[in-house]
Each structure stands twice: as structure tokens, then as C-alpha cells.
Amino acid sequence: MDAIEVNRRIPFSALFNFRDVGGHLGHDGRTVRPGRLYRSDSLHRIADADREAFAALGVRTVIDLRRPYEVERDGRVPDFDGLTWRHIHPEHAEWDERPYQPGSDLARYLADRYADLAETGTAGLAEAIGLIADTANAPVVVHCVAGKDRTGIVCGLTLAVLGVPDDAIAADYALSTEAGARFLAWFASTGQQMRPGLPPLTCPAEAMTLFLAELREAHGSVEGYLRHAGVTPAQLAALKEHLLT
């Protein structure tokens, strides 16, 4: 059985990385259910032109992974009927504490930063996975600022639990590279300046495959890591039951 063909990218006028996580092939030939879990860059930019399209998705829960000062600086998703906003901040170092050195191995750098977040942000990651596992919260959108790093980790861990192969998870993660280019074009038009120490808005697939492989080396499995982080066996079972079809 092949993966379901899903038009993953959902276009909005002021969002650049909004897409459906569904359609991938998982455990026992089952597929990840479309229309249940979305990923995005920051939803504070939903404009009047996008409100109708966003409302049509029927999103019940937004999981906002940004730092508190990022929420305060930019604002949160606008109010929609029936929508719950959950702010979860997985503790992690600022980029400028371990800045990217131009010309160095970007995949290795990102995998190391993701490993750091998985170590310091266990409580936040466990809370996010637990919310995704609860069918009452669906459809869910997970987002951060650009929708590639923190969001990529949460979605990568979720897909791994669902039995999606690492190469497919990494390919999904790498889709954020093109979105990053669109984001940068928009950002340049605003006259704002990027913060120092940030890596390029590029998502090499190898960064995700390294992260997942090394997480398994340390914890035996992705599920082993998530149990260590605080996700319960019941939540892991519910995640599979809810998101696989």
C-alpha cells in the first residue's frame, strides 16, 4: 500500500509554511490521517483574507511553541469560534548561545541543536505530544516562528511514533527549505533585520535523520525517549489509534 496523496501545502497570503502532516505510510500499512495535524510558521500573521480559509479547516487547538518573549513581541493566533490556544515553551538555548559558523556542516549543527532541545525541553515536548494524542483536540496546528525547528521536532517525533520511515520524515522536514525562502523574501520587505547567530533557513534532510538516529541510540527508541520525557503508554497508544487510518 502506498502513502495517500495529500496536497500538503495549504496556501495563505501571510503564512509561508502551513501544511498537512498527513498522508505518510506508517505502521502495518496504515497511513497518517490527513486533516488532523497541521504544521505552520507563526499564526499571528493570519490576515483578514486568510480567516475564512483557516476557519474552513475546523482547527480546534493551536499549539504555540514559541518563547514567551516571541509571543509578547508578535502576538498570537487570532480568536476563532471553538479554537483553543495552548502556549508550550520547550526550554532550549538561544541560537546566539551556540551560533552557527558559516561554512560549517549545517545538518550536523542543526541535529546537535535539536538534541539539546530534546534534552532540556522534555516537559514541553511531552505536553505537546500528549495534546496531539487526544482526539478531542483535533484538528491541531503546531507552530513556532518559522515552523521548521521546534515544530519540526514535534512533528518528527509524532511521525516516528506512527511508524513513518525516517527518510519520509526527513523529506517532510526538508519541505521547510522552500518555505524559508518565501519567508525571507517577505521578511526583507518589512525592513527588519535577522537576529545574529541564526543558521540559514534551510532544512537539510540529514539533520532530521541524524537527530532521530542519535535519539534512538540514547533512548533505545523514539517511544523510549517520549516515555522518558513523560508521555504515557496510553497517550502513545492513543496517538496511533487517532492518527493512523
GROMACS .gro file of C-alpha atoms in nm:
model
  245
    1MET     CA    1   0.000   0.000   0.000
    2ASP     CA    2   0.130   0.344  -0.094
    3ALA     CA    3   0.110   0.664   0.106
    4ILE     CA    4  -0.202   0.872   0.045
    5GLU     CA    5  -0.151   1.155  -0.200
    6VAL     CA    6  -0.215   1.468   0.003
    7ASN     CA    7  -0.179   1.826  -0.117
    8ARG     CA    8   0.025   1.905   0.192
    9ARG     CA    9   0.098   2.272   0.138
   10ILE     CA   10  -0.204   2.489   0.213
   11PRO     CA   11  -0.152   2.840   0.076
   12PHE     CA   12  -0.222   3.151   0.279
   13SER     CA   13  -0.134   3.509   0.192
   14ALA     CA   14   0.070   3.575   0.507
   15LEU     CA   15   0.179   3.224   0.615
   16PHE     CA   16   0.464   3.050   0.436
   17ASN     CA   17   0.499   2.706   0.592
   18PHE     CA   18   0.146   2.582   0.660
   19ARG     CA   19   0.096   2.220   0.559
   20ASP     CA   20  -0.082   1.896   0.640
   21VAL     CA   21   0.129   1.634   0.818
   22GLY     CA   22  -0.099   1.353   0.697
   23GLY     CA   23  -0.068   1.107   0.410
   24HIS     CA   24   0.252   0.925   0.508
   25LEU     CA   25   0.266   0.546   0.531
   26GLY     CA   26   0.300   0.423   0.890
   27HIS     CA   27   0.264   0.107   1.099
   28ASP     CA   28   0.104  -0.204   0.945
   29GLY     CA   29   0.038  -0.040   0.610
   30ARG     CA   30  -0.182   0.224   0.772
   31THR     CA   31  -0.149   0.587   0.674
   32VAL     CA   32  -0.132   0.907   0.875
   33ARG     CA   33  -0.480   1.056   0.869
   34PRO     CA   34  -0.497   1.384   0.673
   35GLY     CA   35  -0.675   1.685   0.815
   36ARG     CA   36  -0.590   1.601   1.176
   37LEU     CA   37  -0.245   1.753   1.230
   38TYR     CA   38  -0.103   2.060   1.060
   39ARG     CA   39   0.228   2.242   1.100
   40SER     CA   40   0.297   2.608   1.036
   41ASP     CA   41   0.503   2.915   1.088
   42SER     CA   42   0.363   3.171   1.333
   43LEU     CA   43  -0.014   3.209   1.307
   44HIS     CA   44  -0.020   3.565   1.440
   45ARG     CA   45   0.002   3.682   1.077
   46ILE     CA   46  -0.337   3.537   0.977
   47ALA     CA   47  -0.492   3.833   0.799
   48ASP     CA   48  -0.850   3.910   0.706
   49ALA     CA   49  -0.801   3.748   0.366
   50ASP     CA   50  -0.696   3.422   0.533
   51ARG     CA   51  -0.954   3.399   0.809
   52GLU     CA   52  -1.214   3.216   0.601
   53ALA     CA   53  -0.961   2.962   0.467
   54PHE     CA   54  -0.825   2.894   0.815
   55ALA     CA   55  -1.173   2.863   0.967
   56ALA     CA   56  -1.267   2.609   0.697
   57LEU     CA   57  -1.003   2.370   0.835
   58GLY     CA   58  -1.202   2.340   1.158
   59VAL     CA   59  -0.893   2.372   1.377
   60ARG     CA   60  -0.973   2.317   1.743
   61THR     CA   61  -0.630   2.351   1.901
   62VAL     CA   62  -0.322   2.561   1.828
   63ILE     CA   63   0.000   2.450   1.999
   64ASP     CA   64   0.230   2.753   2.002
   65LEU     CA   65   0.591   2.651   2.073
   66ARG     CA   66   0.742   3.000   2.072
   67ARG     CA   67   0.931   3.157   2.358
   68PRO     CA   68   0.727   3.386   2.585
   69TYR     CA   69   0.900   3.697   2.451
   70GLU     CA   70   0.826   3.589   2.093
   71VAL     CA   71   0.457   3.567   2.179
   72GLU     CA   72   0.467   3.905   2.353
   73ARG     CA   73   0.656   4.061   2.060
   74ASP     CA   74   0.439   3.929   1.776
   75GLY     CA   75   0.107   3.830   1.928
   76ARG     CA   76  -0.083   3.503   1.900
   77VAL     CA   77  -0.327   3.337   1.663
   78PRO     CA   78  -0.645   3.544   1.627
   79ASP     CA   79  -0.959   3.427   1.803
   80PHE     CA   80  -1.184   3.181   1.621
   81ASP     CA   81  -1.501   3.016   1.748
   82GLY     CA   82  -1.416   2.684   1.913
   83LEU     CA   83  -1.039   2.740   1.896
   84THR     CA   84  -0.817   2.678   2.199
   85TRP     CA   85  -0.466   2.830   2.209
   86ARG     CA   86  -0.208   2.635   2.407
   87HIS     CA   87   0.127   2.801   2.467
   88ILE     CA   88   0.402   2.546   2.535
   89HIS     CA   89   0.764   2.656   2.561
   90PRO     CA   90   1.011   2.365   2.545
   91GLU     CA   91   1.315   2.501   2.729
   92HIS     CA   92   1.614   2.543   2.497
   93ALA     CA   93   1.918   2.760   2.443
   94GLU     CA   94   1.903   3.072   2.228
   95TRP     CA   95   2.067   3.040   1.887
   96ASP     CA   96   2.325   3.305   1.973
   97GLU     CA   97   2.447   3.099   2.268
   98ARG     CA   98   2.577   2.844   2.015
   99PRO     CA   99   2.584   3.043   1.691
  100TYR     CA  100   2.616   2.878   1.353
  101GLN     CA  101   2.957   2.925   1.192
  102PRO     CA  102   2.914   2.994   0.818
  103GLY     CA  103   3.067   2.717   0.610
  104SER     CA  104   3.034   2.451   0.879
  105ASP     CA  105   2.819   2.139   0.844
  106LEU     CA  106   2.463   2.273   0.874
  107ALA     CA  107   2.299   1.930   0.916
  108ARG     CA  108   2.536   1.841   1.199
  109TYR     CA  109   2.483   2.180   1.365
  110LEU     CA  110   2.103   2.153   1.349
  111ALA     CA  111   2.098   1.792   1.470
  112ASP     CA  112   2.306   1.896   1.772
  113ARG     CA  113   2.072   2.186   1.850
  114TYR     CA  114   1.772   1.955   1.819
  115ALA     CA  115   1.938   1.708   2.054
  116ASP     CA  116   1.997   1.992   2.301
  117LEU     CA  117   1.629   2.087   2.287
  118ALA     CA  118   1.523   1.724   2.334
  119GLU     CA  119   1.735   1.716   2.650
  120THR     CA  120   1.625   2.045   2.806
  121GLY     CA  121   1.272   2.067   2.669
  122THR     CA  122   1.138   1.726   2.769
  123ALA     CA  123   0.839   1.857   2.964
  124GLY     CA  124   0.725   2.083   2.683
  125LEU     CA  125   0.770   1.820   2.414
  126ALA     CA  126   0.579   1.564   2.623
  127GLU     CA  127   0.295   1.810   2.677
  128ALA     CA  128   0.273   1.885   2.304
  129ILE     CA  129   0.271   1.515   2.207
  130GLY     CA  130   0.007   1.448   2.472
  131LEU     CA  131  -0.220   1.718   2.329
  132ILE     CA  132  -0.178   1.581   1.976
  133ALA     CA  133  -0.265   1.233   2.103
  134ASP     CA  134  -0.605   1.345   2.238
  135THR     CA  135  -0.863   1.320   1.960
  136ALA     CA  136  -1.079   1.581   2.135
  137ASN     CA  137  -0.816   1.842   2.044
  138ALA     CA  138  -0.810   1.767   1.671
  139PRO     CA  139  -0.759   1.915   1.424
  140VAL     CA  140  -0.437   2.055   1.573
  141VAL     CA  141  -0.189   2.306   1.435
  142VAL     CA  142   0.165   2.306   1.577
  143HIS     CA  143   0.375   2.614   1.509
  144CYS     CA  144   0.676   2.817   1.619
  145VAL     CA  145   0.826   3.120   1.439
  146ALA     CA  146   0.939   2.976   1.106
  147GLY     CA  147   0.778   2.634   1.155
  148LYS     CA  148   1.094   2.438   1.091
  149ASP     CA  149   1.293   2.364   1.410
  150ARG     CA  150   1.073   2.332   1.720
  151THR     CA  151   0.777   2.243   1.500
  152GLY     CA  152   0.995   2.003   1.301
  153ILE     CA  153   1.098   1.821   1.618
  154VAL     CA  154   0.741   1.778   1.746
  155CYS     CA  155   0.614   1.660   1.407
  156GLY     CA  156   0.918   1.437   1.353
  157LEU     CA  157   0.868   1.265   1.688
  158THR     CA  158   0.498   1.223   1.619
  159LEU     CA  159   0.554   1.068   1.277
  160ALA     CA  160   0.822   0.837   1.416
  161VAL     CA  161   0.577   0.703   1.675
  162LEU     CA  162   0.330   0.643   1.393
  163GLY     CA  163   0.585   0.427   1.215
  164VAL     CA  164   0.669   0.664   0.930
  165PRO     CA  165   1.020   0.583   0.797
  166ASP     CA  166   1.296   0.828   0.878
  167ASP     CA  167   1.356   0.915   0.514
  168ALA     CA  168   0.991   1.019   0.474
  169ILE     CA  169   1.003   1.220   0.798
  170ALA     CA  170   1.322   1.389   0.680
  171ALA     CA  171   1.172   1.465   0.338
  172ASP     CA  172   0.870   1.626   0.507
  173TYR     CA  173   1.102   1.830   0.729
  174ALA     CA  174   1.305   1.941   0.425
  175LEU     CA  175   0.994   2.097   0.268
  176SER     CA  176   1.050   2.386   0.506
  177THR     CA  177   1.352   2.495   0.298
  178GLU     CA  178   1.132   2.632   0.021
  179ALA     CA  179   0.901   2.787   0.278
  180GLY     CA  180   1.204   2.953   0.438
  181ALA     CA  181   1.288   3.120   0.109
  182ARG     CA  182   0.937   3.263   0.088
  183PHE     CA  183   0.958   3.377   0.449
  184LEU     CA  184   1.292   3.553   0.390
  185ALA     CA  185   1.155   3.735   0.086
  186TRP     CA  186   0.864   3.861   0.296
  187PHE     CA  187   1.089   3.945   0.593
  188ALA     CA  188   1.323   4.150   0.374
  189SER     CA  189   1.026   4.352   0.252
  190THR     CA  190   0.944   4.456   0.610
  191GLY     CA  191   1.283   4.619   0.664
  192GLN     CA  192   1.351   4.411   0.975
  193GLN     CA  193   1.690   4.257   1.049
  194MET     CA  194   1.756   3.891   1.127
  195ARG     CA  195   1.899   3.821   1.472
  196PRO     CA  196   2.271   3.735   1.485
  197GLY     CA  197   2.378   3.372   1.521
  198LEU     CA  198   2.085   3.225   1.332
  199PRO     CA  199   2.160   2.944   1.086
  200PRO     CA  200   2.029   2.967   0.731
  201LEU     CA  201   1.657   2.895   0.692
  202THR     CA  202   1.750   2.571   0.520
  203CYS     CA  203   1.639   2.226   0.635
  204PRO     CA  204   1.877   1.956   0.511
  205ALA     CA  205   1.706   1.617   0.540
  206GLU     CA  206   2.018   1.476   0.705
  207ALA     CA  207   1.961   1.699   1.010
  208MET     CA  208   1.640   1.514   1.091
  209THR     CA  209   1.779   1.167   1.016
  210LEU     CA  210   2.080   1.237   1.240
  211PHE     CA  211   1.857   1.366   1.519
  212LEU     CA  212   1.625   1.064   1.512
  213ALA     CA  213   1.907   0.809   1.483
  214GLU     CA  214   2.100   0.959   1.773
  215LEU     CA  215   1.788   0.990   1.986
  216ARG     CA  216   1.732   0.616   1.938
  217GLU     CA  217   2.095   0.544   2.028
  218ALA     CA  218   2.048   0.730   2.354
  219HIS     CA  219   1.700   0.602   2.448
  220GLY     CA  220   1.651   0.276   2.257
  221SER     CA  221   1.362   0.414   2.051
  222VAL     CA  222   1.170   0.734   1.991
  223GLU     CA  223   0.893   0.595   2.211
  224GLY     CA  224   1.155   0.526   2.479
  225TYR     CA  225   1.259   0.890   2.466
  226LEU     CA  226   0.900   1.010   2.488
  227ARG     CA  227   0.827   0.785   2.786
  228HIS     CA  228   1.139   0.929   2.948
  229ALA     CA  229   1.002   1.278   2.872
  230GLY     CA  230   0.670   1.198   3.040
  231VAL     CA  231   0.442   1.075   2.763
  232THR     CA  232   0.237   0.784   2.899
  233PRO     CA  233   0.191   0.447   2.725
  234ALA     CA  234  -0.180   0.529   2.700
  235GLN     CA  235  -0.102   0.852   2.519
  236LEU     CA  236   0.133   0.675   2.277
  237ALA     CA  237  -0.136   0.418   2.203
  238ALA     CA  238  -0.397   0.693   2.156
  239LEU     CA  239  -0.165   0.877   1.917
  240LYS     CA  240  -0.152   0.572   1.689
  241GLU     CA  241  -0.522   0.499   1.717
  242HIS     CA  242  -0.619   0.858   1.649
  243LEU     CA  243  -0.379   0.947   1.369
  244LEU     CA  244  -0.348   0.621   1.174
  245THR     CA  245  -0.619   0.506   0.939
   0.00000   0.00000   0.00000
